[in-house]
Amino acid sequence: MERLTANYHAHTWRCGHAWGTEREYVETALENGFEVWGFSDHTPIPGMSPERSAGMRMTMDQLEEYAGAVSKLAREYAGSLRIHAGLEAEYHPDWFGELAESARRAGVEYLILGQHFVCDGAYSGAPTDDPERLRDYCRLVTEGMETGLFSFVAHPDLINFTGDPELFEEEAGRLCARARELSVPLEFNLLGLATGRHYPNPAFWRVAARTGNDVVLSLDAHAAEHITGRPVEGFRLAEELGLRVTESVDLTRLRRGV
Ligand SMILES: [Zn+2]
Ligand SMILES: [Zn+2]
């Protein structure tokens, strides 16, 4: 693959840490040769206060306006760019059902699974050598995939495990195998690569390559500057790791409810 024609991972100002207007993103996507563009801003969480959501995610009462704004752009740009309204959501059994219902009602078309926290509320990307936290992360991601409602897993390698590499490989192996069984693609995150974060984590992707997972490259754009149709370094690394890269993503899962 030489260039991206689809990206399903992009944010908007509503999460409080992304910049620019939706229109700017769309215009930049068009200039970069994209044919499909999905916004998947950080989900609101049922019952979470505006104070706790601030700077991280929109609130429940912004959901309808968000999906409406994206749908309006989709109609306006129909013919030149296929625009979709999604959410990047965490999974938690306490409130996920309610969230999926509200998202559907608001007109959200698809969900991607970005498990930014584990059960104790700690950030998944914080370095840890605690096997319990690693297991907790993998369990939540697996349960999330098993709902059948997520189109793919965003940065599955967000967990920043600094402990026993063998244990990591074992847990990652289980997660990748389940993803493959359920036909849930895994995302190779280009923002993490471009900004020198701890992900993409080669140790994880070697396991995914061996397991034969479908891999989606996403920009995770938090600003128009993050948009490029030619992420040369990403393609190079994905090829070097032997990943099976695809642009084919099933956006109908949330609607179908399976
Ligand atoms: Zn973000
Ligand atoms: Zn994101």
PDB file of C-alpha atoms and ligand atoms in Angstrom:
ATOM      1  CA  MET A   1       0.000   0.000   0.000  1.00  0.00           C
ATOM      2  CA  GLU A   2       1.330   3.403  -0.900  1.00  0.00           C
ATOM      3  CA  ARG A   3      -1.263   5.740   0.406  1.00  0.00           C
ATOM      4  CA  LEU A   4      -4.263   5.805   2.703  1.00  0.00           C
ATOM      5  CA  THR A   5      -7.686   6.377   1.201  1.00  0.00           C
ATOM      6  CA  ALA A   6      -9.637   5.840   4.426  1.00  0.00           C
ATOM      7  CA  ASN A   7      -9.187   6.991   8.007  1.00  0.00           C
ATOM      8  CA  TYR A   8     -11.706   6.221  10.725  1.00  0.00           C
ATOM      9  CA  HIS A   9      -9.913   7.725  13.708  1.00  0.00           C
ATOM     10  CA  ALA A  10     -10.117  11.511  14.110  1.00  0.00           C
ATOM     11  CA  HIS A  11     -11.189  13.829  16.892  1.00  0.00           C
ATOM     12  CA  THR A  12     -12.963  17.168  17.215  1.00  0.00           C
ATOM     13  CA  TRP A  13     -12.674  20.145  19.585  1.00  0.00           C
ATOM     14  CA  ARG A  14     -15.390  18.637  21.790  1.00  0.00           C
ATOM     15  CA  CYS A  15     -12.968  16.338  23.640  1.00  0.00           C
ATOM     16  CA  GLY A  16     -11.052  19.391  24.833  1.00  0.00           C
ATOM     17  CA  HIS A  17      -7.624  18.330  23.531  1.00  0.00           C
ATOM     18  CA  ALA A  18      -8.065  18.463  19.737  1.00  0.00           C
ATOM     19  CA  TRP A  19      -7.868  21.573  17.620  1.00  0.00           C
ATOM     20  CA  GLY A  20      -9.514  23.114  14.565  1.00  0.00           C
ATOM     21  CA  THR A  21     -12.938  22.763  13.002  1.00  0.00           C
ATOM     22  CA  GLU A  22     -14.402  19.627  11.472  1.00  0.00           C
ATOM     23  CA  ARG A  23     -14.456  21.415   8.123  1.00  0.00           C
ATOM     24  CA  GLU A  24     -10.689  21.993   8.315  1.00  0.00           C
ATOM     25  CA  TYR A  25     -10.125  18.261   8.853  1.00  0.00           C
ATOM     26  CA  VAL A  26     -12.403  17.391   5.956  1.00  0.00           C
ATOM     27  CA  GLU A  27     -10.775  19.884   3.587  1.00  0.00           C
ATOM     28  CA  THR A  28      -7.302  18.632   4.553  1.00  0.00           C
ATOM     29  CA  ALA A  29      -8.432  15.026   4.086  1.00  0.00           C
ATOM     30  CA  LEU A  30      -9.647  15.884   0.587  1.00  0.00           C
ATOM     31  CA  GLU A  31      -6.372  17.619  -0.267  1.00  0.00           C
ATOM     32  CA  ASN A  32      -4.574  14.474   0.863  1.00  0.00           C
ATOM     33  CA  GLY A  33      -6.575  12.196  -1.396  1.00  0.00           C
ATOM     34  CA  PHE A  34      -8.833  10.527   1.166  1.00  0.00           C
ATOM     35  CA  GLU A  35     -12.076   8.993  -0.066  1.00  0.00           C
ATOM     36  CA  VAL A  36     -13.475   7.992   3.331  1.00  0.00           C
ATOM     37  CA  TRP A  37     -13.229   9.978   6.543  1.00  0.00           C
ATOM     38  CA  GLY A  38     -14.545   8.972   9.950  1.00  0.00           C
ATOM     39  CA  PHE A  39     -14.711  11.170  13.013  1.00  0.00           C
ATOM     40  CA  SER A  40     -14.423   9.121  16.188  1.00  0.00           C
ATOM     41  CA  ASP A  41     -14.187  11.657  18.975  1.00  0.00           C
ATOM     42  CA  HIS A  42     -13.682  10.533  22.586  1.00  0.00           C
ATOM     43  CA  THR A  43     -16.952   9.168  23.890  1.00  0.00           C
ATOM     44  CA  PRO A  44     -18.887  10.683  26.752  1.00  0.00           C
ATOM     45  CA  ILE A  45     -19.396   8.299  29.665  1.00  0.00           C
ATOM     46  CA  PRO A  46     -22.856   7.918  31.204  1.00  0.00           C
ATOM     47  CA  GLY A  47     -22.873   9.356  34.708  1.00  0.00           C
ATOM     48  CA  MET A  48     -19.478  11.063  34.441  1.00  0.00           C
ATOM     49  CA  SER A  49     -19.514  14.698  35.599  1.00  0.00           C
ATOM     50  CA  PRO A  50     -18.522  17.521  33.240  1.00  0.00           C
ATOM     51  CA  GLU A  51     -15.598  18.238  35.598  1.00  0.00           C
ATOM     52  CA  ARG A  52     -14.175  14.734  35.210  1.00  0.00           C
ATOM     53  CA  SER A  53     -14.797  14.755  31.460  1.00  0.00           C
ATOM     54  CA  ALA A  54     -13.114  18.117  30.919  1.00  0.00           C
ATOM     55  CA  GLY A  55     -10.071  18.046  28.645  1.00  0.00           C
ATOM     56  CA  MET A  56     -10.584  14.361  27.847  1.00  0.00           C
ATOM     57  CA  ARG A  57     -14.051  13.744  26.381  1.00  0.00           C
ATOM     58  CA  MET A  58     -17.365  15.358  25.457  1.00  0.00           C
ATOM     59  CA  THR A  59     -20.351  15.150  27.803  1.00  0.00           C
ATOM     60  CA  MET A  60     -23.511  13.096  27.194  1.00  0.00           C
ATOM     61  CA  ASP A  61     -25.503  16.188  26.267  1.00  0.00           C
ATOM     62  CA  GLN A  62     -23.028  17.025  23.458  1.00  0.00           C
ATOM     63  CA  LEU A  63     -23.533  13.674  21.747  1.00  0.00           C
ATOM     64  CA  GLU A  64     -26.484  14.625  19.581  1.00  0.00           C
ATOM     65  CA  GLU A  65     -24.951  17.911  18.457  1.00  0.00           C
ATOM     66  CA  TYR A  66     -21.698  16.087  17.589  1.00  0.00           C
ATOM     67  CA  ALA A  67     -23.332  13.371  15.485  1.00  0.00           C
ATOM     68  CA  GLY A  68     -25.567  16.004  13.864  1.00  0.00           C
ATOM     69  CA  ALA A  69     -22.624  18.221  12.922  1.00  0.00           C
ATOM     70  CA  VAL A  70     -20.784  15.296  11.316  1.00  0.00           C
ATOM     71  CA  SER A  71     -23.887  14.095   9.458  1.00  0.00           C
ATOM     72  CA  LYS A  72     -24.445  17.595   8.120  1.00  0.00           C
ATOM     73  CA  LEU A  73     -20.905  17.657   6.730  1.00  0.00           C
ATOM     74  CA  ALA A  74     -21.452  14.176   5.296  1.00  0.00           C
ATOM     75  CA  ARG A  75     -24.424  15.464   3.312  1.00  0.00           C
ATOM     76  CA  GLU A  76     -22.575  18.558   2.197  1.00  0.00           C
ATOM     77  CA  TYR A  77     -19.525  16.621   0.978  1.00  0.00           C
ATOM     78  CA  ALA A  78     -21.430  13.643  -0.465  1.00  0.00           C
ATOM     79  CA  GLY A  79     -19.918  12.896  -3.864  1.00  0.00           C
ATOM     80  CA  SER A  80     -16.388  13.963  -2.921  1.00  0.00           C
ATOM     81  CA  LEU A  81     -15.803  12.353   0.505  1.00  0.00           C
ATOM     82  CA  ARG A  82     -17.723   9.708   2.407  1.00  0.00           C
ATOM     83  CA  ILE A  83     -17.906  11.044   5.967  1.00  0.00           C
ATOM     84  CA  HIS A  84     -18.985   8.943   8.950  1.00  0.00           C
ATOM     85  CA  ALA A  85     -19.818   9.721  12.575  1.00  0.00           C
ATOM     86  CA  GLY A  86     -18.217   7.435  15.130  1.00  0.00           C
ATOM     87  CA  LEU A  87     -16.930   7.403  18.694  1.00  0.00           C
ATOM     88  CA  GLU A  88     -13.730   6.169  20.273  1.00  0.00           C
ATOM     89  CA  ALA A  89     -15.071   4.482  23.381  1.00  0.00           C
ATOM     90  CA  GLU A  90     -13.746   2.583  26.339  1.00  0.00           C
ATOM     91  CA  TYR A  91     -15.534  -0.568  27.440  1.00  0.00           C
ATOM     92  CA  HIS A  92     -16.859  -1.036  30.948  1.00  0.00           C
ATOM     93  CA  PRO A  93     -19.675  -3.446  31.814  1.00  0.00           C
ATOM     94  CA  ASP A  94     -21.347  -0.930  34.171  1.00  0.00           C
ATOM     95  CA  TRP A  95     -22.316   1.595  31.520  1.00  0.00           C
ATOM     96  CA  PHE A  96     -21.434   0.313  28.062  1.00  0.00           C
ATOM     97  CA  GLY A  97     -24.973  -0.859  27.230  1.00  0.00           C
ATOM     98  CA  GLU A  98     -26.397   2.544  28.038  1.00  0.00           C
ATOM     99  CA  LEU A  99     -23.703   4.264  25.995  1.00  0.00           C
ATOM    100  CA  ALA A 100     -24.273   2.093  22.918  1.00  0.00           C
ATOM    101  CA  GLU A 101     -28.001   2.831  23.104  1.00  0.00           C
ATOM    102  CA  SER A 102     -27.496   6.590  23.471  1.00  0.00           C
ATOM    103  CA  ALA A 103     -24.938   6.604  20.652  1.00  0.00           C
ATOM    104  CA  ARG A 104     -27.334   4.837  18.282  1.00  0.00           C
ATOM    105  CA  ARG A 105     -30.168   7.177  19.218  1.00  0.00           C
ATOM    106  CA  ALA A 106     -27.963  10.215  18.598  1.00  0.00           C
ATOM    107  CA  GLY A 107     -27.085   8.971  15.097  1.00  0.00           C
ATOM    108  CA  VAL A 108     -23.571   7.684  15.752  1.00  0.00           C
ATOM    109  CA  GLU A 109     -22.746   5.070  13.101  1.00  0.00           C
ATOM    110  CA  TYR A 110     -19.785   3.176  14.531  1.00  0.00           C
ATOM    111  CA  LEU A 111     -17.573   2.645  17.582  1.00  0.00           C
ATOM    112  CA  ILE A 112     -13.867   1.998  17.910  1.00  0.00           C
ATOM    113  CA  LEU A 113     -12.464   0.573  21.138  1.00  0.00           C
ATOM    114  CA  GLY A 114      -9.839   2.779  22.776  1.00  0.00           C
ATOM    115  CA  GLN A 115      -9.347   1.384  26.277  1.00  0.00           C
ATOM    116  CA  HIS A 116      -7.714   4.395  27.921  1.00  0.00           C
ATOM    117  CA  PHE A 117      -8.291   3.192  31.472  1.00  0.00           C
ATOM    118  CA  VAL A 118      -8.367  -0.071  33.364  1.00  0.00           C
ATOM    119  CA  CYS A 119     -10.811  -1.104  36.090  1.00  0.00           C
ATOM    120  CA  ASP A 120      -9.235   0.957  38.876  1.00  0.00           C
ATOM    121  CA  GLY A 121      -9.533   4.048  36.666  1.00  0.00           C
ATOM    122  CA  ALA A 122      -5.774   4.371  36.061  1.00  0.00           C
ATOM    123  CA  TYR A 123      -4.533   5.431  32.597  1.00  0.00           C
ATOM    124  CA  SER A 124      -3.679   2.332  30.560  1.00  0.00           C
ATOM    125  CA  GLY A 125      -0.675   4.070  29.022  1.00  0.00           C
ATOM    126  CA  ALA A 126       1.083   4.710  32.349  1.00  0.00           C
ATOM    127  CA  PRO A 127       4.151   2.475  32.722  1.00  0.00           C
ATOM    128  CA  THR A 128       3.439  -0.499  34.979  1.00  0.00           C
ATOM    129  CA  ASP A 129       5.023  -3.848  35.790  1.00  0.00           C
ATOM    130  CA  ASP A 130       1.898  -5.063  37.575  1.00  0.00           C
ATOM    131  CA  PRO A 131       0.640  -8.264  35.909  1.00  0.00           C
ATOM    132  CA  GLU A 132      -2.852  -7.588  37.284  1.00  0.00           C
ATOM    133  CA  ARG A 133      -3.087  -4.326  35.383  1.00  0.00           C
ATOM    134  CA  LEU A 134      -1.951  -6.005  32.168  1.00  0.00           C
ATOM    135  CA  ARG A 135      -4.565  -8.754  32.624  1.00  0.00           C
ATOM    136  CA  ASP A 136      -7.210  -6.215  33.514  1.00  0.00           C
ATOM    137  CA  TYR A 137      -6.508  -4.260  30.323  1.00  0.00           C
ATOM    138  CA  CYS A 138      -6.574  -7.357  28.122  1.00  0.00           C
ATOM    139  CA  ARG A 139      -9.773  -8.567  29.775  1.00  0.00           C
ATOM    140  CA  LEU A 140     -11.596  -5.269  29.202  1.00  0.00           C
ATOM    141  CA  VAL A 141     -10.469  -5.092  25.560  1.00  0.00           C
ATOM    142  CA  THR A 142     -11.510  -8.703  25.019  1.00  0.00           C
ATOM    143  CA  GLU A 143     -14.928  -8.201  26.622  1.00  0.00           C
ATOM    144  CA  GLY A 144     -15.327  -5.050  24.555  1.00  0.00           C
ATOM    145  CA  MET A 145     -14.589  -6.943  21.324  1.00  0.00           C
ATOM    146  CA  GLU A 146     -16.998  -9.674  22.385  1.00  0.00           C
ATOM    147  CA  THR A 147     -19.921  -7.228  22.483  1.00  0.00           C
ATOM    148  CA  GLY A 148     -19.655  -7.325  18.681  1.00  0.00           C
ATOM    149  CA  LEU A 149     -20.298  -3.575  18.510  1.00  0.00           C
ATOM    150  CA  PHE A 150     -16.774  -2.283  17.876  1.00  0.00           C
ATOM    151  CA  SER A 151     -15.491  -1.860  14.318  1.00  0.00           C
ATOM    152  CA  PHE A 152     -11.850  -2.174  15.413  1.00  0.00           C
ATOM    153  CA  VAL A 153      -9.545  -1.769  18.408  1.00  0.00           C
ATOM    154  CA  ALA A 154      -7.668   1.547  18.513  1.00  0.00           C
ATOM    155  CA  HIS A 155      -4.057   1.279  19.699  1.00  0.00           C
ATOM    156  CA  PRO A 156      -4.462  -2.183  21.287  1.00  0.00           C
ATOM    157  CA  ASP A 157      -0.863  -1.729  22.439  1.00  0.00           C
ATOM    158  CA  LEU A 158      -1.712   1.291  24.614  1.00  0.00           C
ATOM    159  CA  ILE A 159      -0.974  -0.769  27.734  1.00  0.00           C
ATOM    160  CA  ASN A 160       2.540   0.148  28.797  1.00  0.00           C
ATOM    161  CA  PHE A 161       3.743  -3.030  30.470  1.00  0.00           C
ATOM    162  CA  THR A 162       7.349  -2.933  31.665  1.00  0.00           C
ATOM    163  CA  GLY A 163       7.339  -6.309  33.452  1.00  0.00           C
ATOM    164  CA  ASP A 164       7.997  -9.882  32.282  1.00  0.00           C
ATOM    165  CA  PRO A 165       8.161  -9.942  28.433  1.00  0.00           C
ATOM    166  CA  GLU A 166       6.970 -13.547  28.349  1.00  0.00           C
ATOM    167  CA  LEU A 167       3.840 -12.694  30.257  1.00  0.00           C
ATOM    168  CA  PHE A 168       3.240  -9.777  27.893  1.00  0.00           C
ATOM    169  CA  GLU A 169       3.580 -12.029  24.884  1.00  0.00           C
ATOM    170  CA  GLU A 170       1.169 -14.539  26.389  1.00  0.00           C
ATOM    171  CA  GLU A 171      -1.506 -11.926  27.147  1.00  0.00           C
ATOM    172  CA  ALA A 172      -1.024 -10.162  23.809  1.00  0.00           C
ATOM    173  CA  GLY A 173      -1.252 -13.544  22.088  1.00  0.00           C
ATOM    174  CA  ARG A 174      -4.602 -14.281  23.705  1.00  0.00           C
ATOM    175  CA  LEU A 175      -5.953 -10.845  22.782  1.00  0.00           C
ATOM    176  CA  CYS A 176      -4.784 -11.131  19.164  1.00  0.00           C
ATOM    177  CA  ALA A 177      -6.191 -14.650  18.797  1.00  0.00           C
ATOM    178  CA  ARG A 178      -9.603 -13.541  20.078  1.00  0.00           C
ATOM    179  CA  ALA A 179      -9.556 -10.484  17.781  1.00  0.00           C
ATOM    180  CA  ARG A 180      -8.897 -12.743  14.842  1.00  0.00           C
ATOM    181  CA  GLU A 181     -11.668 -15.168  15.808  1.00  0.00           C
ATOM    182  CA  LEU A 182     -14.097 -12.276  16.057  1.00  0.00           C
ATOM    183  CA  SER A 183     -12.787 -10.616  12.857  1.00  0.00           C
ATOM    184  CA  VAL A 184     -12.013  -7.399  14.717  1.00  0.00           C
ATOM    185  CA  PRO A 185      -9.105  -5.530  13.080  1.00  0.00           C
ATOM    186  CA  LEU A 186      -6.382  -3.986  15.228  1.00  0.00           C
ATOM    187  CA  GLU A 187      -5.217  -0.433  14.703  1.00  0.00           C
ATOM    188  CA  PHE A 188      -1.602   0.544  14.135  1.00  0.00           C
ATOM    189  CA  ASN A 189      -1.658   4.086  15.528  1.00  0.00           C
ATOM    190  CA  LEU A 190       0.173   6.623  13.379  1.00  0.00           C
ATOM    191  CA  LEU A 191      -0.132   9.473  15.889  1.00  0.00           C
ATOM    192  CA  GLY A 192       1.757   7.422  18.460  1.00  0.00           C
ATOM    193  CA  LEU A 193       4.424   6.757  15.846  1.00  0.00           C
ATOM    194  CA  ALA A 194       4.658  10.379  14.700  1.00  0.00           C
ATOM    195  CA  THR A 195       4.886  11.730  18.260  1.00  0.00           C
ATOM    196  CA  GLY A 196       7.299   9.111  19.642  1.00  0.00           C
ATOM    197  CA  ARG A 197       4.931   7.539  22.188  1.00  0.00           C
ATOM    198  CA  HIS A 198       5.365   4.038  23.664  1.00  0.00           C
ATOM    199  CA  TYR A 199       3.046   2.700  20.949  1.00  0.00           C
ATOM    200  CA  PRO A 200       3.143   1.246  18.336  1.00  0.00           C
ATOM    201  CA  ASN A 201       4.930  -1.364  20.448  1.00  0.00           C
ATOM    202  CA  PRO A 202       6.919  -3.783  18.214  1.00  0.00           C
ATOM    203  CA  ALA A 203       6.603  -6.561  20.843  1.00  0.00           C
ATOM    204  CA  PHE A 204       2.833  -6.452  20.441  1.00  0.00           C
ATOM    205  CA  TRP A 205       2.884  -6.216  16.653  1.00  0.00           C
ATOM    206  CA  ARG A 206       5.196  -9.169  16.254  1.00  0.00           C
ATOM    207  CA  VAL A 207       2.519 -11.215  18.019  1.00  0.00           C
ATOM    208  CA  ALA A 208      -0.207  -9.748  15.788  1.00  0.00           C
ATOM    209  CA  ALA A 209       1.849 -10.549  12.674  1.00  0.00           C
ATOM    210  CA  ARG A 210       2.224 -14.144  13.825  1.00  0.00           C
ATOM    211  CA  THR A 211      -1.479 -14.411  14.632  1.00  0.00           C
ATOM    212  CA  GLY A 212      -2.423 -13.020  11.212  1.00  0.00           C
ATOM    213  CA  ASN A 213      -4.625 -10.190  12.445  1.00  0.00           C
ATOM    214  CA  ASP A 214      -6.100  -7.647  10.066  1.00  0.00           C
ATOM    215  CA  VAL A 215      -4.414  -4.322  10.735  1.00  0.00           C
ATOM    216  CA  VAL A 216      -5.790  -0.850  10.071  1.00  0.00           C
ATOM    217  CA  LEU A 217      -3.500   2.177   9.932  1.00  0.00           C
ATOM    218  CA  SER A 218      -5.139   5.233  11.518  1.00  0.00           C
ATOM    219  CA  LEU A 219      -4.104   8.834  11.910  1.00  0.00           C
ATOM    220  CA  ASP A 220      -5.852   9.444  15.265  1.00  0.00           C
ATOM    221  CA  ALA A 221      -5.910  13.087  14.123  1.00  0.00           C
ATOM    222  CA  HIS A 222      -6.252  15.632  16.923  1.00  0.00           C
ATOM    223  CA  ALA A 223      -5.446  18.502  14.523  1.00  0.00           C
ATOM    224  CA  ALA A 224      -5.495  19.049  10.750  1.00  0.00           C
ATOM    225  CA  GLU A 225      -1.674  18.914  10.830  1.00  0.00           C
ATOM    226  CA  HIS A 226      -1.905  15.219  11.741  1.00  0.00           C
ATOM    227  CA  ILE A 227      -3.527  14.413   8.408  1.00  0.00           C
ATOM    228  CA  THR A 228      -1.415  12.799   5.713  1.00  0.00           C
ATOM    229  CA  GLY A 229      -2.316  10.275   3.079  1.00  0.00           C
ATOM    230  CA  ARG A 230       1.273   9.116   2.837  1.00  0.00           C
ATOM    231  CA  PRO A 231       2.487   8.037   6.257  1.00  0.00           C
ATOM    232  CA  VAL A 232       5.729   6.678   4.806  1.00  0.00           C
ATOM    233  CA  GLU A 233       7.281   5.611   8.112  1.00  0.00           C
ATOM    234  CA  GLY A 234       4.066   3.833   9.166  1.00  0.00           C
ATOM    235  CA  PHE A 235       3.911   1.826   5.943  1.00  0.00           C
ATOM    236  CA  ARG A 236       7.576   0.971   6.207  1.00  0.00           C
ATOM    237  CA  LEU A 237       7.283  -0.279   9.790  1.00  0.00           C
ATOM    238  CA  ALA A 238       4.086  -2.210   9.134  1.00  0.00           C
ATOM    239  CA  GLU A 239       5.768  -3.952   6.234  1.00  0.00           C
ATOM    240  CA  GLU A 240       8.910  -4.649   8.221  1.00  0.00           C
ATOM    241  CA  LEU A 241       6.803  -6.221  10.976  1.00  0.00           C
ATOM    242  CA  GLY A 242       4.964  -8.339   8.410  1.00  0.00           C
ATOM    243  CA  LEU A 243       1.522  -6.951   9.217  1.00  0.00           C
ATOM    244  CA  ARG A 244      -1.522  -7.691   7.097  1.00  0.00           C
ATOM    245  CA  VAL A 245      -2.712  -4.150   6.407  1.00  0.00           C
ATOM    246  CA  THR A 246      -6.264  -3.550   5.245  1.00  0.00           C
ATOM    247  CA  GLU A 247      -8.554  -0.578   4.750  1.00  0.00           C
ATOM    248  CA  SER A 248     -11.640  -2.697   4.990  1.00  0.00           C
ATOM    249  CA  VAL A 249     -13.577  -1.924   8.171  1.00  0.00           C
ATOM    250  CA  ASP A 250     -17.123  -2.999   9.039  1.00  0.00           C
ATOM    251  CA  LEU A 251     -18.990   0.134  10.096  1.00  0.00           C
ATOM    252  CA  THR A 252     -22.369  -1.583  10.430  1.00  0.00           C
ATOM    253  CA  ARG A 253     -21.763  -3.350  13.745  1.00  0.00           C
ATOM    254  CA  LEU A 254     -23.286  -0.763  16.058  1.00  0.00           C
ATOM    255  CA  ARG A 255     -26.386  -0.529  13.870  1.00  0.00           C
ATOM    256  CA  ARG A 256     -26.810  -4.252  13.499  1.00  0.00           C
ATOM    257  CA  GLY A 257     -26.266  -4.662  17.215  1.00  0.00           C
ATOM    258  CA  VAL A 258     -24.516  -8.014  16.994  1.00  0.00           C
TER     259      VAL A 258
HETATM  260 ZN    ZN B   1      -7.399  12.120  22.304  1.00  0.00          ZN
HETATM  261 ZN    ZN B   2      -8.093   8.704  19.354  1.00  0.00          ZN
END
